[in-house]
């Protein structure tokens, strides 16, 4: 878990740090960090550094055009716009479901401001900009007509079945000044320069070339915006508030006591639970429990099934199958003498955990 020092102000097809930092921040908010929490917290800080830079409230902010569009580079700048806006969209939902806020150099920021920023970028690229130009081909009345795209710029075989060789494509069609014979509906081109200027010319590949990595993040943003503002929880299956993950600020808790779960004296599998922390939210106390399942036999445990009742909150580290729980996806067996741990949140005493079935090999 290295790379904690990478504070980024861009996210694109070959620079993925901000995306990784955002995902790790999500794991931290979900309570999945475990003993990695101090490192995950550094990732979260870098994710928020990126988010703050987007909305102009960080210590180092992303450049924008006079019209307000994110600007990173001349060639296909739109990839940075849609990718960064997608991250802002999901991080807004992460913070909302976590009941948190964005901590920037200029102060705390509500999650809704990130979503509003992402919407402003989408509004710009669809035509709300100084040129009143839609950078999505086929959308609106004023969109790119000479896209740097071979299939769009050459006549369709349905219109003219005559073979077009590679060089003929350049000689006859590439330099043609007329509009594309095939409208590449939905394609998102590279977009304007740092001053909101745009030249709709087929050989101006820096601005008129479309790309799948422009469109892909945009679909996620549009799906979220179409869904409105209610009922979103990107931290599913969390159903209750999580505690502050900043370990340094937690008050020391009394040394927890292990609570063995009743089991048959002949069972080779033991189950021990302990309460690791608690917190109060809106007058209700929540508890996080850690449960350790240990194989005491001299053989390997396979096909383990656990029965869990009186569980009223989220659980991590097991896979649910019907009415029982089994090994997590990354674990198939439990070797002799080894243990696995899972955690859950309950607004009550520990859940009842017992072994339903298993095989020894």
Short mmCIF file of N, CA, C and O in Angstrom, two decimals, residues 170-291:
data_model
loop_
_atom_site.label_atom_id
_atom_site.label_comp_id
_atom_site.label_asym_id
_atom_site.label_seq_id
_atom_site.Cartn_x
_atom_site.Cartn_y
_atom_site.Cartn_z
N UNK A 170 -7.98 9.32 -47.63
CA UNK A 170 -7.29 10.58 -47.33
C UNK A 170 -7.45 11.58 -48.46
O UNK A 170 -7.77 12.75 -48.24
N UNK A 171 -7.18 11.14 -49.68
CA UNK A 171 -7.16 12.06 -50.82
C UNK A 171 -8.54 12.65 -51.11
O UNK A 171 -8.67 13.84 -51.43
N UNK A 172 -9.57 11.84 -51.01
CA UNK A 172 -10.91 12.27 -51.42
C UNK A 172 -11.74 12.80 -50.25
O UNK A 172 -12.46 13.79 -50.40
N UNK A 173 -11.64 12.17 -49.11
CA UNK A 173 -12.57 12.46 -48.02
C UNK A 173 -11.97 13.22 -46.85
O UNK A 173 -12.63 14.07 -46.25
N UNK A 174 -10.72 12.92 -46.50
CA UNK A 174 -10.13 13.53 -45.31
C UNK A 174 -10.03 15.05 -45.43
O UNK A 174 -10.29 15.79 -44.47
N UNK A 175 -9.65 15.52 -46.60
CA UNK A 175 -9.45 16.97 -46.80
C UNK A 175 -10.72 17.68 -47.26
O UNK A 175 -10.71 18.89 -47.48
N UNK A 176 -11.80 16.93 -47.40
CA UNK A 176 -13.07 17.50 -47.85
C UNK A 176 -13.61 18.46 -46.79
O UNK A 176 -13.63 18.16 -45.60
N UNK A 177 -14.07 19.62 -47.21
CA UNK A 177 -14.50 20.65 -46.26
C UNK A 177 -15.99 20.57 -45.92
O UNK A 177 -16.46 21.32 -45.07
N UNK A 178 -16.68 19.66 -46.55
CA UNK A 178 -18.11 19.52 -46.28
C UNK A 178 -18.36 18.76 -44.97
O UNK A 178 -17.45 18.15 -44.40
N UNK A 179 -19.59 18.78 -44.50
CA UNK A 179 -19.96 18.06 -43.28
C UNK A 179 -19.83 16.55 -43.47
O UNK A 179 -19.87 16.05 -44.61
N UNK A 180 -19.71 15.83 -42.39
CA UNK A 180 -19.58 14.37 -42.45
C UNK A 180 -20.82 13.75 -43.08
O UNK A 180 -21.95 14.10 -42.71
N UNK A 181 -20.62 12.82 -44.01
CA UNK A 181 -21.78 12.13 -44.60
C UNK A 181 -22.47 11.20 -43.61
O UNK A 181 -23.65 10.91 -43.76
N UNK A 182 -21.75 10.71 -42.63
CA UNK A 182 -22.32 9.85 -41.59
C UNK A 182 -22.18 10.55 -40.24
O UNK A 182 -21.07 10.73 -39.74
N UNK A 183 -23.29 10.95 -39.67
CA UNK A 183 -23.25 11.64 -38.38
C UNK A 183 -22.96 10.64 -37.27
O UNK A 183 -23.70 9.68 -37.07
N UNK A 184 -21.87 10.88 -36.55
CA UNK A 184 -21.44 9.97 -35.48
C UNK A 184 -22.19 10.33 -34.19
O UNK A 184 -21.61 10.83 -33.22
N UNK A 185 -23.47 10.07 -34.20
CA UNK A 185 -24.36 10.52 -33.12
C UNK A 185 -23.88 10.04 -31.74
O UNK A 185 -23.63 8.85 -31.55
N UNK A 186 -23.76 11.00 -30.82
CA UNK A 186 -23.39 10.67 -29.44
C UNK A 186 -21.91 10.77 -29.14
O UNK A 186 -21.52 10.77 -27.97
N UNK A 187 -21.07 10.85 -30.16
CA UNK A 187 -19.62 10.91 -29.93
C UNK A 187 -19.23 12.23 -29.28
O UNK A 187 -19.75 13.29 -29.63
N UNK A 188 -18.32 12.16 -28.34
CA UNK A 188 -17.84 13.35 -27.64
C UNK A 188 -16.44 13.66 -28.13
O UNK A 188 -15.52 12.85 -27.98
N UNK A 189 -16.26 14.83 -28.74
CA UNK A 189 -14.97 15.18 -29.33
C UNK A 189 -14.05 15.81 -28.28
O UNK A 189 -14.43 16.02 -27.14
N UNK A 190 -12.83 16.15 -28.72
CA UNK A 190 -11.81 16.66 -27.80
C UNK A 190 -12.14 17.98 -27.15
O UNK A 190 -11.72 18.25 -26.03
N UNK A 191 -12.91 18.83 -27.84
CA UNK A 191 -13.38 20.06 -27.22
C UNK A 191 -12.51 21.28 -27.44
O UNK A 191 -11.52 21.24 -28.17
N UNK A 192 -12.85 22.37 -26.77
CA UNK A 192 -12.21 23.67 -27.00
C UNK A 192 -10.82 23.78 -26.38
O UNK A 192 -10.40 22.90 -25.62
N UNK A 193 -10.15 24.89 -26.70
CA UNK A 193 -8.84 25.14 -26.13
C UNK A 193 -8.98 25.86 -24.78
O UNK A 193 -10.09 25.98 -24.23
N UNK A 194 -7.87 26.36 -24.27
CA UNK A 194 -7.86 26.98 -22.93
C UNK A 194 -8.68 28.27 -22.88
O UNK A 194 -8.96 28.77 -21.79
N UNK A 195 -9.07 28.80 -24.04
CA UNK A 195 -9.81 30.07 -24.07
C UNK A 195 -11.22 29.88 -24.65
O UNK A 195 -11.82 30.83 -25.15
N UNK A 196 -11.71 28.65 -24.64
CA UNK A 196 -13.05 28.30 -25.13
C UNK A 196 -13.17 28.39 -26.64
O UNK A 196 -14.29 28.41 -27.18
N UNK A 197 -12.05 28.45 -27.36
CA UNK A 197 -12.09 28.49 -28.82
C UNK A 197 -12.10 27.08 -29.40
O UNK A 197 -11.50 26.16 -28.84
N UNK A 198 -12.77 26.94 -30.54
CA UNK A 198 -12.89 25.61 -31.17
C UNK A 198 -12.95 25.77 -32.68
O UNK A 198 -13.69 26.61 -33.20
N UNK A 199 -12.15 24.97 -33.40
CA UNK A 199 -12.14 25.00 -34.86
C UNK A 199 -12.70 23.67 -35.36
O UNK A 199 -12.08 22.61 -35.19
N UNK A 200 -13.86 23.71 -35.98
CA UNK A 200 -14.52 22.51 -36.48
C UNK A 200 -13.95 22.13 -37.84
O UNK A 200 -14.52 22.43 -38.89
N UNK A 201 -12.79 21.47 -37.80
CA UNK A 201 -12.09 21.06 -39.00
C UNK A 201 -11.60 19.62 -38.83
O UNK A 201 -11.07 19.27 -37.77
N UNK A 202 -11.77 18.82 -39.85
CA UNK A 202 -11.49 17.39 -39.76
C UNK A 202 -10.02 17.10 -39.43
O UNK A 202 -9.70 16.13 -38.74
N UNK A 203 -9.11 17.93 -39.93
CA UNK A 203 -7.69 17.69 -39.66
C UNK A 203 -7.23 18.29 -38.33
O UNK A 203 -6.08 18.17 -37.94
N UNK A 204 -8.13 18.93 -37.63
CA UNK A 204 -7.83 19.47 -36.30
C UNK A 204 -8.09 18.38 -35.26
O UNK A 204 -9.01 18.46 -34.44
N UNK A 205 -7.26 17.34 -35.32
CA UNK A 205 -7.51 16.14 -34.50
C UNK A 205 -7.47 16.42 -33.00
O UNK A 205 -8.10 15.73 -32.22
N UNK A 206 -6.73 17.44 -32.57
CA UNK A 206 -6.65 17.74 -31.15
C UNK A 206 -8.02 18.12 -30.57
O UNK A 206 -8.29 17.89 -29.39
N UNK A 207 -8.87 18.69 -31.40
CA UNK A 207 -10.17 19.17 -30.93
C UNK A 207 -11.35 18.37 -31.47
O UNK A 207 -12.39 18.30 -30.81
N UNK A 208 -11.23 17.79 -32.67
CA UNK A 208 -12.40 17.13 -33.28
C UNK A 208 -12.35 15.61 -33.23
O UNK A 208 -13.27 14.96 -33.73
N UNK A 209 -11.30 15.04 -32.65
CA UNK A 209 -11.22 13.58 -32.56
C UNK A 209 -12.09 13.07 -31.41
O UNK A 209 -11.96 13.52 -30.28
N UNK A 210 -12.99 12.10 -31.66
CA UNK A 210 -13.77 11.50 -30.59
C UNK A 210 -13.00 10.34 -29.95
O UNK A 210 -12.02 9.87 -30.51
N UNK A 211 -13.43 9.91 -28.79
CA UNK A 211 -12.76 8.79 -28.13
C UNK A 211 -13.73 8.11 -27.16
O UNK A 211 -14.56 8.77 -26.53
N UNK A 212 -13.60 6.80 -27.06
CA UNK A 212 -14.47 6.04 -26.14
C UNK A 212 -14.23 6.44 -24.70
O UNK A 212 -15.15 6.41 -23.88
N UNK A 213 -13.00 6.84 -24.37
CA UNK A 213 -12.72 7.23 -22.98
C UNK A 213 -13.20 8.64 -22.68
O UNK A 213 -13.07 9.10 -21.55
N UNK A 214 -13.74 9.32 -23.68
CA UNK A 214 -14.49 10.56 -23.42
C UNK A 214 -15.92 10.21 -23.01
O UNK A 214 -16.46 10.76 -22.06
N UNK A 215 -16.51 9.29 -23.77
CA UNK A 215 -17.92 8.95 -23.56
C UNK A 215 -18.17 8.09 -22.32
O UNK A 215 -19.17 8.29 -21.63
N UNK A 216 -17.29 7.14 -22.07
CA UNK A 216 -17.57 6.16 -21.00
C UNK A 216 -17.86 6.81 -19.64
O UNK A 216 -18.89 6.49 -19.03
N UNK A 217 -17.02 7.72 -19.14
CA UNK A 217 -17.34 8.32 -17.84
C UNK A 217 -18.60 9.17 -17.88
O UNK A 217 -19.33 9.26 -16.89
N UNK A 218 -18.87 9.77 -19.05
CA UNK A 218 -20.04 10.63 -19.18
C UNK A 218 -21.33 9.85 -18.94
O UNK A 218 -22.28 10.36 -18.36
N UNK A 219 -21.36 8.60 -19.38
CA UNK A 219 -22.56 7.78 -19.18
C UNK A 219 -22.87 7.63 -17.69
O UNK A 219 -24.03 7.69 -17.28
N UNK A 220 -21.83 7.45 -16.89
CA UNK A 220 -22.04 7.33 -15.45
C UNK A 220 -22.61 8.60 -14.85
O UNK A 220 -23.51 8.56 -14.01
N UNK A 221 -22.09 9.75 -15.28
CA UNK A 221 -22.58 11.04 -14.76
C UNK A 221 -24.03 11.26 -15.16
O UNK A 221 -24.88 11.63 -14.33
N UNK A 222 -24.35 11.01 -16.43
CA UNK A 222 -25.71 11.22 -16.91
C UNK A 222 -26.70 10.30 -16.20
O UNK A 222 -27.82 10.71 -15.87
N UNK A 223 -26.29 9.06 -15.95
CA UNK A 223 -27.16 8.13 -15.23
C UNK A 223 -27.47 8.65 -13.84
O UNK A 223 -28.61 8.59 -13.36
N UNK A 224 -26.45 9.19 -13.17
CA UNK A 224 -26.64 9.72 -11.82
C UNK A 224 -27.51 10.97 -11.83
O UNK A 224 -28.43 11.10 -11.00
N UNK A 225 -27.26 11.87 -12.76
CA UNK A 225 -28.04 13.10 -12.82
C UNK A 225 -29.51 12.79 -13.17
O UNK A 225 -30.42 13.46 -12.67
N UNK A 226 -29.72 11.79 -14.00
CA UNK A 226 -31.09 11.41 -14.37
C UNK A 226 -31.85 10.83 -13.19
O UNK A 226 -33.07 10.86 -13.16
N UNK A 227 -31.12 10.34 -12.19
CA UNK A 227 -31.76 9.71 -11.05
C UNK A 227 -32.26 10.68 -10.00
O UNK A 227 -32.92 10.27 -9.04
N UNK A 228 -31.94 11.98 -10.13
CA UNK A 228 -32.41 12.95 -9.16
C UNK A 228 -31.53 13.02 -7.93
O UNK A 228 -30.35 12.65 -7.98
N UNK A 229 -32.10 13.44 -6.82
CA UNK A 229 -31.30 13.73 -5.63
C UNK A 229 -31.68 12.90 -4.41
O UNK A 229 -31.21 13.16 -3.32
N UNK A 230 -32.52 11.90 -4.56
CA UNK A 230 -32.97 11.18 -3.36
C UNK A 230 -32.62 9.71 -3.37
O UNK A 230 -32.56 9.06 -4.41
N UNK A 231 -32.39 9.16 -2.19
CA UNK A 231 -32.29 7.72 -2.00
C UNK A 231 -31.02 7.06 -2.47
O UNK A 231 -30.99 5.86 -2.71
N UNK A 232 -29.92 7.82 -2.64
CA UNK A 232 -28.69 7.20 -3.13
C UNK A 232 -27.76 6.84 -1.98
O UNK A 232 -27.52 7.63 -1.08
N UNK A 233 -27.26 5.62 -1.99
CA UNK A 233 -26.29 5.18 -1.00
C UNK A 233 -25.24 4.35 -1.71
O UNK A 233 -25.41 3.16 -1.93
N UNK A 234 -24.14 4.99 -2.10
CA UNK A 234 -23.08 4.31 -2.84
C UNK A 234 -22.23 3.43 -1.93
O UNK A 234 -21.30 2.78 -2.40
N UNK A 235 -22.52 3.43 -0.64
CA UNK A 235 -21.74 2.60 0.28
C UNK A 235 -22.48 1.32 0.63
O UNK A 235 -22.17 0.67 1.61
N UNK A 236 -23.48 0.95 -0.15
CA UNK A 236 -24.20 -0.30 0.10
C UNK A 236 -23.21 -1.44 0.27
O UNK A 236 -22.22 -1.51 -0.43
N UNK A 237 -23.43 -2.39 1.20
CA UNK A 237 -24.65 -2.61 1.96
C UNK A 237 -24.72 -1.90 3.31
O UNK A 237 -25.41 -2.36 4.21
N UNK A 238 -24.02 -0.80 3.49
CA UNK A 238 -24.11 -0.08 4.75
C UNK A 238 -25.53 0.43 4.96
O UNK A 238 -26.10 1.06 4.08
N UNK A 239 -26.11 0.14 6.12
CA UNK A 239 -27.46 0.60 6.42
C UNK A 239 -27.50 1.41 7.70
O UNK A 239 -28.54 1.83 8.15
N UNK A 240 -26.34 1.59 8.34
CA UNK A 240 -26.28 2.41 9.54
C UNK A 240 -25.02 3.26 9.48
O UNK A 240 -24.07 2.91 8.80
N UNK A 241 -24.98 4.39 10.15
CA UNK A 241 -23.84 5.30 10.05
C UNK A 241 -22.56 4.68 10.59
O UNK A 241 -22.58 3.94 11.57
N UNK A 242 -21.46 4.96 9.94
CA UNK A 242 -20.16 4.45 10.37
C UNK A 242 -19.47 5.48 11.24
O UNK A 242 -19.76 6.67 11.16
N UNK A 243 -18.54 5.07 12.08
CA UNK A 243 -17.84 6.01 12.94
C UNK A 243 -16.79 6.79 12.18
O UNK A 243 -16.47 6.46 11.05
N UNK A 244 -16.26 7.83 12.81
CA UNK A 244 -15.17 8.59 12.22
C UNK A 244 -13.97 7.66 12.02
O UNK A 244 -13.48 7.06 12.97
N UNK A 245 -13.47 7.52 10.76
CA UNK A 245 -12.40 6.57 10.52
C UNK A 245 -11.02 7.07 10.93
O UNK A 245 -10.06 6.33 10.85
N UNK A 246 -10.89 8.32 11.34
CA UNK A 246 -9.58 8.86 11.70
C UNK A 246 -9.19 8.30 13.06
O UNK A 246 -9.61 8.78 14.10
N UNK A 247 -8.36 7.27 13.05
CA UNK A 247 -8.05 6.53 14.26
C UNK A 247 -7.43 7.41 15.34
O UNK A 247 -7.69 7.27 16.53
N UNK A 248 -6.63 8.40 14.90
CA UNK A 248 -5.94 9.23 15.88
C UNK A 248 -6.90 10.01 16.76
O UNK A 248 -6.53 10.43 17.86
N UNK A 249 -8.13 10.22 16.29
CA UNK A 249 -9.08 11.02 17.05
C UNK A 249 -10.00 10.18 17.92
O UNK A 249 -10.83 10.72 18.64
N UNK A 250 -9.93 8.87 17.81
CA UNK A 250 -10.80 8.02 18.61
C UNK A 250 -10.31 7.98 20.05
O UNK A 250 -9.11 7.90 20.32
N UNK A 251 -11.22 8.00 20.96
CA UNK A 251 -10.86 7.90 22.36
C UNK A 251 -10.47 6.46 22.69
O UNK A 251 -11.08 5.53 22.20
N UNK A 252 -9.45 6.27 23.54
CA UNK A 252 -9.05 4.91 23.89
C UNK A 252 -10.22 4.17 24.52
O UNK A 252 -10.92 4.68 25.40
N UNK A 253 -10.45 2.95 24.03
CA UNK A 253 -11.53 2.13 24.57
C UNK A 253 -10.96 1.11 25.55
O UNK A 253 -9.79 0.74 25.46
N UNK A 254 -11.77 0.65 26.48
CA UNK A 254 -11.30 -0.39 27.38
C UNK A 254 -10.88 -1.62 26.60
O UNK A 254 -11.42 -1.89 25.52
N UNK A 255 -9.92 -2.35 27.10
CA UNK A 255 -9.45 -3.54 26.42
C UNK A 255 -10.60 -4.52 26.26
O UNK A 255 -11.25 -4.90 27.23
N UNK A 256 -10.93 -4.89 25.01
CA UNK A 256 -12.09 -5.74 24.80
C UNK A 256 -11.88 -7.15 25.33
O UNK A 256 -10.77 -7.66 25.38
N UNK A 257 -12.98 -7.75 25.71
CA UNK A 257 -12.95 -9.13 26.18
C UNK A 257 -13.52 -10.03 25.10
O UNK A 257 -14.52 -9.72 24.48
N UNK A 258 -12.87 -11.15 24.89
CA UNK A 258 -13.35 -12.11 23.91
C UNK A 258 -14.56 -12.83 24.46
O UNK A 258 -14.62 -13.21 25.62
N UNK A 259 -15.55 -12.98 23.62
CA UNK A 259 -16.76 -13.70 24.00
C UNK A 259 -16.89 -14.94 23.14
O UNK A 259 -17.22 -14.84 21.95
N UNK A 260 -16.58 -16.10 23.69
CA UNK A 260 -16.68 -17.31 22.88
C UNK A 260 -18.14 -17.64 22.57
O UNK A 260 -19.01 -17.51 23.42
N UNK A 261 -18.38 -18.03 21.35
CA UNK A 261 -19.73 -18.46 20.96
C UNK A 261 -19.88 -19.93 21.32
O UNK A 261 -19.01 -20.74 21.03
N UNK A 262 -20.99 -20.29 21.95
CA UNK A 262 -21.19 -21.69 22.33
C UNK A 262 -21.05 -22.61 21.13
O UNK A 262 -21.55 -22.34 20.05
N UNK A 263 -20.34 -23.70 21.32
CA UNK A 263 -20.16 -24.69 20.26
C UNK A 263 -20.01 -26.05 20.90
O UNK A 263 -19.70 -26.18 22.09
N UNK A 264 -20.21 -27.03 20.09
CA UNK A 264 -20.08 -28.39 20.59
C UNK A 264 -18.64 -28.64 21.02
O UNK A 264 -17.70 -28.17 20.38
N UNK A 265 -18.47 -29.36 22.10
CA UNK A 265 -17.12 -29.62 22.62
C UNK A 265 -16.29 -30.43 21.64
O UNK A 265 -15.06 -30.41 21.68
N UNK A 266 -16.96 -31.11 20.72
CA UNK A 266 -16.23 -31.93 19.75
C UNK A 266 -15.96 -31.18 18.45
O UNK A 266 -15.32 -31.70 17.56
N UNK A 267 -16.48 -29.95 18.35
CA UNK A 267 -16.32 -29.19 17.11
C UNK A 267 -14.87 -28.73 16.94
O UNK A 267 -14.28 -28.19 17.89
N UNK A 268 -14.31 -28.91 15.76
CA UNK A 268 -12.94 -28.44 15.51
C UNK A 268 -12.87 -26.96 15.18
O UNK A 268 -11.80 -26.43 14.94
N UNK A 269 -14.02 -26.29 15.14
CA UNK A 269 -14.08 -24.88 14.77
C UNK A 269 -14.54 -24.06 15.95
O UNK A 269 -15.58 -24.35 16.54
N UNK A 270 -13.76 -23.04 16.30
CA UNK A 270 -14.14 -22.16 17.40
C UNK A 270 -14.50 -20.78 16.85
O UNK A 270 -13.97 -20.35 15.82
N UNK A 271 -15.40 -20.11 17.55
CA UNK A 271 -15.85 -18.78 17.15
C UNK A 271 -15.74 -17.85 18.34
O UNK A 271 -16.31 -18.14 19.41
N UNK A 272 -15.01 -16.75 18.20
CA UNK A 272 -14.86 -15.77 19.26
C UNK A 272 -15.23 -14.39 18.74
O UNK A 272 -14.78 -13.99 17.65
N UNK A 273 -16.00 -13.67 19.52
CA UNK A 273 -16.43 -12.33 19.12
C UNK A 273 -15.97 -11.30 20.15
O UNK A 273 -15.85 -11.61 21.34
N UNK A 274 -15.72 -10.07 19.67
CA UNK A 274 -15.41 -8.97 20.58
C UNK A 274 -15.95 -7.68 19.99
O UNK A 274 -16.03 -7.50 18.77
N UNK A 275 -16.31 -6.77 20.87
CA UNK A 275 -16.74 -5.44 20.45
C UNK A 275 -15.50 -4.57 20.37
O UNK A 275 -14.74 -4.45 21.33
N UNK A 276 -15.26 -3.98 19.17
CA UNK A 276 -14.02 -3.23 18.96
C UNK A 276 -14.20 -1.73 19.14
O UNK A 276 -13.24 -1.03 19.46
N UNK A 277 -15.41 -1.21 18.89
CA UNK A 277 -15.66 0.21 19.10
C UNK A 277 -17.16 0.46 19.13
O UNK A 277 -17.95 -0.40 18.72
N UNK A 278 -17.54 1.62 19.62
CA UNK A 278 -18.95 2.00 19.65
C UNK A 278 -19.05 3.50 19.45
O UNK A 278 -18.10 4.24 19.68
N UNK A 279 -20.21 3.96 19.02
CA UNK A 279 -20.43 5.39 18.82
C UNK A 279 -21.92 5.67 18.91
O UNK A 279 -22.75 4.77 18.79
N UNK A 280 -22.24 6.93 19.12
CA UNK A 280 -23.62 7.34 19.25
C UNK A 280 -24.02 8.21 18.08
O UNK A 280 -23.28 9.10 17.68
N UNK A 281 -25.18 7.93 17.52
CA UNK A 281 -25.68 8.72 16.40
C UNK A 281 -27.17 8.94 16.60
O UNK A 281 -27.96 8.00 16.66
N UNK A 282 -27.54 10.22 16.74
CA UNK A 282 -28.94 10.61 16.91
C UNK A 282 -29.61 9.84 18.07
O UNK A 282 -30.72 9.34 17.95
N UNK A 283 -28.86 9.74 19.16
CA UNK A 283 -29.40 9.14 20.37
C UNK A 283 -29.36 7.62 20.40
O UNK A 283 -29.80 7.00 21.38
N UNK A 284 -28.82 7.00 19.35
CA UNK A 284 -28.77 5.54 19.30
C UNK A 284 -27.31 5.07 19.29
O UNK A 284 -26.47 5.68 18.62
N UNK A 285 -27.01 4.03 20.05
CA UNK A 285 -25.64 3.54 20.15
C UNK A 285 -25.42 2.38 19.17
O UNK A 285 -26.23 1.44 19.11
N UNK A 286 -24.34 2.46 18.41
CA UNK A 286 -23.97 1.42 17.46
C UNK A 286 -22.66 0.77 17.91
O UNK A 286 -21.79 1.44 18.49
N UNK A 287 -22.53 -0.51 17.62
CA UNK A 287 -21.34 -1.27 18.03
C UNK A 287 -20.74 -1.97 16.80
O UNK A 287 -21.47 -2.49 15.96
N UNK A 288 -19.42 -1.97 16.74
CA UNK A 288 -18.74 -2.76 15.72
C UNK A 288 -18.15 -4.00 16.40
O UNK A 288 -17.42 -3.89 17.39
N UNK A 289 -18.45 -5.16 15.85
CA UNK A 289 -17.97 -6.42 16.41
C UNK A 289 -17.01 -7.08 15.44
O UNK A 289 -17.22 -7.07 14.22
N UNK A 290 -15.96 -7.67 16.01
CA UNK A 290 -15.01 -8.48 15.24
C UNK A 290 -15.23 -9.93 15.64
O UNK A 290 -15.28 -10.25 16.83
N UNK A 291 -15.34 -10.81 14.66
CA UNK A 291 -15.56 -12.24 14.92
C UNK A 291 -14.46 -13.04 14.25
O UNK A 291 -14.19 -12.88 13.05
#
